[in-house]
Coordinates of C-alpha atoms in Angstrom, one line a residue:
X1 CA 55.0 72.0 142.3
X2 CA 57.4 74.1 144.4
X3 CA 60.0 71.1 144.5
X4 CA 59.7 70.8 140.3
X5 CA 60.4 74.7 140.3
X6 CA 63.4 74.4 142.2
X7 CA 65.0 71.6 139.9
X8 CA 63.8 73.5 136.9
X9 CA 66.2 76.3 138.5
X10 CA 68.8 74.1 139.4
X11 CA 69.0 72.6 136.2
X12 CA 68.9 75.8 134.0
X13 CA 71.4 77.1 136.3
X14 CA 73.6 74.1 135.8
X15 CA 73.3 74.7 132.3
X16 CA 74.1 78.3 132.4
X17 CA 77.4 77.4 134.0
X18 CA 78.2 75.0 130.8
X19 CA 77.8 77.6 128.6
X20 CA 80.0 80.0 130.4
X21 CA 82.6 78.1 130.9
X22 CA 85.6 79.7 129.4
X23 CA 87.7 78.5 126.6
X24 CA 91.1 78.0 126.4
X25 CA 92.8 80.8 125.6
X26 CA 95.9 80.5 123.9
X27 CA 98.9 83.2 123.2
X28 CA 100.0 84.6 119.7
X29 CA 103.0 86.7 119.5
X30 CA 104.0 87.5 115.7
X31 CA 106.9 89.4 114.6
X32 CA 104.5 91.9 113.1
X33 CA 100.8 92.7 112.0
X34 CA 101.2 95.0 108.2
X35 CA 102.8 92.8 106.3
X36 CA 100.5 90.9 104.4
X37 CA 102.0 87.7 105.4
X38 CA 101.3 88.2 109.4
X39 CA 97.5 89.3 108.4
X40 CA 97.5 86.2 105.9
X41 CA 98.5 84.4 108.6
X42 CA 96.8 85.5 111.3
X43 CA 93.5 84.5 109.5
X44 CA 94.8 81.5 109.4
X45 CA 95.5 81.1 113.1
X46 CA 91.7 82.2 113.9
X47 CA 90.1 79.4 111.7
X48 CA 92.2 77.2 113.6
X49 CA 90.6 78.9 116.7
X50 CA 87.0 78.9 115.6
X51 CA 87.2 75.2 114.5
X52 CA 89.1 73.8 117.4
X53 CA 87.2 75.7 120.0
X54 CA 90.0 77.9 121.5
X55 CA 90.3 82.0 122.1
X56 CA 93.3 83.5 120.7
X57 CA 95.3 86.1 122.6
X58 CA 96.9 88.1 120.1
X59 CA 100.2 90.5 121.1
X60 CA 102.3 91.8 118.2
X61 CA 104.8 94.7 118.1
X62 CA 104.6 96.8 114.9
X63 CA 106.6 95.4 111.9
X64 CA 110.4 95.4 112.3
X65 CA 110.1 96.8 116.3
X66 CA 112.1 94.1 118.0
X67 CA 114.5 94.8 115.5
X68 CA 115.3 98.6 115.9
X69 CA 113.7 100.7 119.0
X70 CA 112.3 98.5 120.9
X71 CA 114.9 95.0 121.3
X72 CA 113.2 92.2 123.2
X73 CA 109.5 93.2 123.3
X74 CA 108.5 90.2 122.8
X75 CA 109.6 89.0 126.3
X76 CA 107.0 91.8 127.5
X77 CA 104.2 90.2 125.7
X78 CA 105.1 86.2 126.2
X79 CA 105.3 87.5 130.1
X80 CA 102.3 89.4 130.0
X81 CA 100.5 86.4 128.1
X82 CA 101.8 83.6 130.8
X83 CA 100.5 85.5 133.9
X84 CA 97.4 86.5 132.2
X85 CA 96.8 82.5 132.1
X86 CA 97.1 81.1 128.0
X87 CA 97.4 77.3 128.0
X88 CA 100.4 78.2 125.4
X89 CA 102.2 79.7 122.9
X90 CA 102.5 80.5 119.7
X91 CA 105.3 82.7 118.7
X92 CA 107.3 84.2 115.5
X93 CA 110.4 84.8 117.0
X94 CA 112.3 87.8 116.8
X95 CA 116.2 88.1 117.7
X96 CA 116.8 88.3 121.7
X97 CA 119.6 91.2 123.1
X98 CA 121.9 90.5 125.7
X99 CA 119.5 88.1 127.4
X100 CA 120.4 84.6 128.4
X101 CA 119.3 81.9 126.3
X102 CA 117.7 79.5 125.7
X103 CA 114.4 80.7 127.4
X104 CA 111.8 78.3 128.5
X105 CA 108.6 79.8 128.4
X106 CA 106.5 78.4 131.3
X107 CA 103.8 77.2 129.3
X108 CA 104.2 75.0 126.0
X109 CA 105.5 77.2 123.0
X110 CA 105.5 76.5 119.2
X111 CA 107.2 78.6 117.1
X112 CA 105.8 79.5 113.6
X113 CA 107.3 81.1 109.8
X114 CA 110.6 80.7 111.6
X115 CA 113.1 78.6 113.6
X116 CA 115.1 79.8 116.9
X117 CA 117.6 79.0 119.0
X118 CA 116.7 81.5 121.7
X119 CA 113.5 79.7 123.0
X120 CA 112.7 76.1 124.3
X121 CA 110.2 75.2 122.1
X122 CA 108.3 72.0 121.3
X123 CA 107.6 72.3 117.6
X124 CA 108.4 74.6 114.8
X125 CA 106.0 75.3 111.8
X126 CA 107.1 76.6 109.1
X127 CA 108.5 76.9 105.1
X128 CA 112.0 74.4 104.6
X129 CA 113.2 78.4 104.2
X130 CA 116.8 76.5 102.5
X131 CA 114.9 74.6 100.3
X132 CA 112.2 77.4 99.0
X133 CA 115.9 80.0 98.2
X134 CA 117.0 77.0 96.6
X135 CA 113.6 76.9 94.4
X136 CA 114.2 80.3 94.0
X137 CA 117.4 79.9 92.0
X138 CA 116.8 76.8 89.8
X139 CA 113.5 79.0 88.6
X140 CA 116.4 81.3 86.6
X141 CA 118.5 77.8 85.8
X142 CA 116.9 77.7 82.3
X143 CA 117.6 81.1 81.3
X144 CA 121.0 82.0 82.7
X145 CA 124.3 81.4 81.6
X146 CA 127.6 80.7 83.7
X147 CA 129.3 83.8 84.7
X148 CA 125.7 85.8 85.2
X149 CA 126.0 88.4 87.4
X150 CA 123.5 88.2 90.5
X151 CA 122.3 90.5 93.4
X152 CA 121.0 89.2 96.6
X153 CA 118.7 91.4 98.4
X154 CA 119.4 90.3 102.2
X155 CA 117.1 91.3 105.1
X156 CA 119.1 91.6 107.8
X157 CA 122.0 89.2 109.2
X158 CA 119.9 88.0 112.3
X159 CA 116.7 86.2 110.9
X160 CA 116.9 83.0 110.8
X161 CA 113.9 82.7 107.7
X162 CA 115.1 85.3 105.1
X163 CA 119.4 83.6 105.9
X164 CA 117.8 80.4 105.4
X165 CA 116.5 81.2 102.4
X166 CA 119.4 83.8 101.0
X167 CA 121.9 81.0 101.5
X168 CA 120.1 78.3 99.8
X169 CA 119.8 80.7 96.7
X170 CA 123.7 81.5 97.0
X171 CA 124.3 77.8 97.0
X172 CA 122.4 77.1 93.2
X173 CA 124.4 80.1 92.3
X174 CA 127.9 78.7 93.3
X175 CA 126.7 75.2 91.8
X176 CA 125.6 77.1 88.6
X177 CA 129.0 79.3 88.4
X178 CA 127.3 82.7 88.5
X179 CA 128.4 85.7 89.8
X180 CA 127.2 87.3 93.3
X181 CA 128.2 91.0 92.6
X182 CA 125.8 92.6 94.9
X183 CA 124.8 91.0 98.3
X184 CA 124.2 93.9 100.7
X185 CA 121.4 94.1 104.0
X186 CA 118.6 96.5 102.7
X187 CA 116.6 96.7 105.7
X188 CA 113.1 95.3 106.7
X189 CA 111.1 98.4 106.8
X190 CA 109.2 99.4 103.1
X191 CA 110.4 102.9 102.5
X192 CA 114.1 102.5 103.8
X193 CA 114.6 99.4 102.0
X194 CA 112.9 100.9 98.6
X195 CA 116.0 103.6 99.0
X196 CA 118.9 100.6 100.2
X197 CA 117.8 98.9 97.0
X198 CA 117.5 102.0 94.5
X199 CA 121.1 102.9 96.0
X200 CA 122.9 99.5 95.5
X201 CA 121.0 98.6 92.1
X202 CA 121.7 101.9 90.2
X203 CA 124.8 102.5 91.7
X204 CA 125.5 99.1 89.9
X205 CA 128.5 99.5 87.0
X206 CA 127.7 96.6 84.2
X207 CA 124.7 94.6 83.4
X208 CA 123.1 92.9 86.0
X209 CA 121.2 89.5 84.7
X210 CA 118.8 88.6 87.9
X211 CA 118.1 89.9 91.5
X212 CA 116.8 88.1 94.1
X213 CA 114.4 88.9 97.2
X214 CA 114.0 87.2 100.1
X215 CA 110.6 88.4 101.6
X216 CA 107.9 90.7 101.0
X217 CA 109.6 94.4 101.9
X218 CA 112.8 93.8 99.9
X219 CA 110.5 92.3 97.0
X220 CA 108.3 94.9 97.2
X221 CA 111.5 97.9 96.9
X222 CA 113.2 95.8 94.3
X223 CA 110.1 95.5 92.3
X224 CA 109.7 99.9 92.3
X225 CA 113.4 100.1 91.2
X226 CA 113.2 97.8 88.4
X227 CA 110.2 99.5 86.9
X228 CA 111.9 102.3 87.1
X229 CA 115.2 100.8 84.8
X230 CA 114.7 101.5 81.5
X231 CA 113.6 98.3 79.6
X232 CA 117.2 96.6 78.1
X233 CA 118.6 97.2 81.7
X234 CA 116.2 95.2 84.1
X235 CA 117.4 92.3 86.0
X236 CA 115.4 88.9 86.4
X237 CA 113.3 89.6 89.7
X238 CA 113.0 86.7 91.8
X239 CA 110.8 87.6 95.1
X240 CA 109.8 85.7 98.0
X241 CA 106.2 86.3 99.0
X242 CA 102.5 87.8 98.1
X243 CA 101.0 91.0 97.2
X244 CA 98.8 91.6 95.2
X245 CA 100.6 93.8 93.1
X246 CA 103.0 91.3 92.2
X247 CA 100.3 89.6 90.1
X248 CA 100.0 92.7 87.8
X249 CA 103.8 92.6 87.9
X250 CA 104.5 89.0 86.8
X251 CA 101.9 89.5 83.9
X252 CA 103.8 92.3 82.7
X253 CA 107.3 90.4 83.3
X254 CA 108.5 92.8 85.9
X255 CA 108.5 89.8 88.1
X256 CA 110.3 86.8 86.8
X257 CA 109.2 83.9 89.4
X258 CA 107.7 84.7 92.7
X259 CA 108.1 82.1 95.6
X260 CA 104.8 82.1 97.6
X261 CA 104.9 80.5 101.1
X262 CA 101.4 79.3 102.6
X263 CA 101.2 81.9 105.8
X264 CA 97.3 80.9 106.0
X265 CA 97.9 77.0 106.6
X266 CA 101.1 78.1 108.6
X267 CA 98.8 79.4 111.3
X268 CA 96.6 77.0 111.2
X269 CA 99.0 74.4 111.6
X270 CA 100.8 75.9 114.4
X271 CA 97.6 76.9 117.0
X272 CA 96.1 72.5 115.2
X273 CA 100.0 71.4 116.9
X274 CA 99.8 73.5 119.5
X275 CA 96.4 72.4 120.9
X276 CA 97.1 68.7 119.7
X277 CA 100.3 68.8 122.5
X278 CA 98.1 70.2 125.1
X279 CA 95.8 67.5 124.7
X280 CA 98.4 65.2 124.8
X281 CA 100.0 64.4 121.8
X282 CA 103.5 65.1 121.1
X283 CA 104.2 67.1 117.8
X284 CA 107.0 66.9 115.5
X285 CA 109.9 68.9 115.9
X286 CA 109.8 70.5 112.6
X287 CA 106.6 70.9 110.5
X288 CA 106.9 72.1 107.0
X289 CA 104.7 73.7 104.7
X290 CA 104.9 73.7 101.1
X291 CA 105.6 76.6 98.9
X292 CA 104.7 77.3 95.1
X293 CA 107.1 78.6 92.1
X294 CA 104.8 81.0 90.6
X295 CA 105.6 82.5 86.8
X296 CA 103.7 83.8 84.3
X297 CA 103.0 80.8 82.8
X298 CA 101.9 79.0 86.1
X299 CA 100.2 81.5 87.7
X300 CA 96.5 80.4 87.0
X301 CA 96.8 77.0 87.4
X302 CA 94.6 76.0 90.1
X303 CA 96.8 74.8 92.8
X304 CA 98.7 78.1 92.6
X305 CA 95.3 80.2 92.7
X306 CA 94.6 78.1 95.5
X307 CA 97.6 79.2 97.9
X308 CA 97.3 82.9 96.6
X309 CA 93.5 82.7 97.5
X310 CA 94.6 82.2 101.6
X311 CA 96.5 85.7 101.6
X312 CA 92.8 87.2 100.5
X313 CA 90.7 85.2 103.0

């Protein structure tokens, strides 16, 4: 009876030490957390957690702060991270200062939403960002003339995403013959760039026949200054990007065509490719993931609900 007890004990015991056993943990680093492309994504990223049996280690500076006060922050967390013992990586890279480069991270890193030469990574997952400013273009092909005049909204000169996408917009534009009469940097934070893009667009002299935004800040500033134009002046709005306001705004034709990137199956994608190369596999150097042209005609079509549906999740 006594010697059943004791493997009865063992055994339970042995069990118990299953359970416990820890999960891999692995590292996100994003290049924010209000937007709601890094929460979109972020839910995506903890799906991919929950179904692939992996703990997520999550680290991001506030939006835009490895950009202004605090440069290179995300060494600090990737550092922190790697001694803390993640099996890997997965970072949104933001612009190094006077560090050497390329960095190799001392795990296995994938970066996600946006390329980088600054880091030795072994995969990269995210929107063909040239491709998606093209879309952004040809959406205004059918109802501009040669000669239009354009404005680009820029971000800032050193992210790789939003230049991506600003130059494949500028190259329809030359192809189409229209004019780029504003192209300035407005900034990445909401209530300065809502006053960069006020300033350049009313400061304007002449008609201005379409503007375009890159991501979700400059779309969301241009979007407040064009409501405020009276109604004969308004530019075509392009913008890059989700909120739910700009459903309300491309029913009303404030918005002319908003480019919608998948952030949801982004993150999933890049913890599935990270977890797929620690097991083994080797991942493809560049992953994309789709993006959607989204009018007022389009914008309850299925598919499209279906890719607006992951930003609400």
């Amino acid at each position: 009876m006594r010697r059943a007890l004791s493997l009865l004990v063992v055994v339970t015991a042995l069990a118990g030490a299953v359970q416990a056993a820890p999960a891999t943990q692995i590292g996100v680093v994003l290049a924010g957390s209000i937007l709601d492309f890094w929460q979109a994504m972020s839910k995506g990223m903890h799906r991919a957690a929950d179904d692939l049996h992996v703990e997520l280690v999550i680290r991001s500076p506030s939006d835009g702060m490895s950009l202004g006060a605090q440069p290179n922050i995300q060494l600090s967390m990737i550092d922190y991270m790697v001694k803390s013992g993640v099996a890997g990586i997965v970072l949104a890279p933001e612009p190094l200062q006077d560090v050497a480069t390329p960095i190799s991270v001392a795990v296995p890193t994938v970066l996600v939403d946006r390329s980088s030469t600054d880091y030795n990574a072994i995969s990269t997952v995210s929107t063909d960002n040239f491709a998606a400013g093209r879309a952004a273009a040809l959406s205004l092909v059918p109802v501009l003339h040669k000669g239009a005049r354009i404005a680009v909204l820029r971000l800032a000169p050193n992210i790789s995403s939003t230049t991506a996408r600003e130059e494949g917009f500028l190259t329809v534009a030359r192809e189409m013959g229209w004019r780029v009469v504003i192209a300035p940097y407005v900034g990445y934070q909401f209530r300065e760039t809502e006053a960069q893009v006020r300033k350049v667009l009313t400061g304007d002299v002449g008609h201005l026949d379409a503007a375009f935004a890159p991501n979700e800040t400059t779309a969301y500033g241009a979007l407040h200054v064009i409501e405020e134009m009276p109604a004969g002046t308004r530019p075509r709005l392009v913008v890059f990007d989700w909120r739910p306001e700009f459903q309300d705004a491309l029913e009303r034709s404030m918005v002319y065509a908003d480019i919608v990137q998948d952030p949801y199956r982004m993150g999933y994608q890049a913890v599935e490719t990270l977890i797929a190369a620690l097991e083994g596999h080797p991942p493809r150097p560049k992953v994309f993931v789709d993006v959607v042209t989204v009018t007022r005609a389009n914008m309850n079509d299925p598919a499209i609900r279906a890719v607006i549906a992951n930003y609400n999740r």
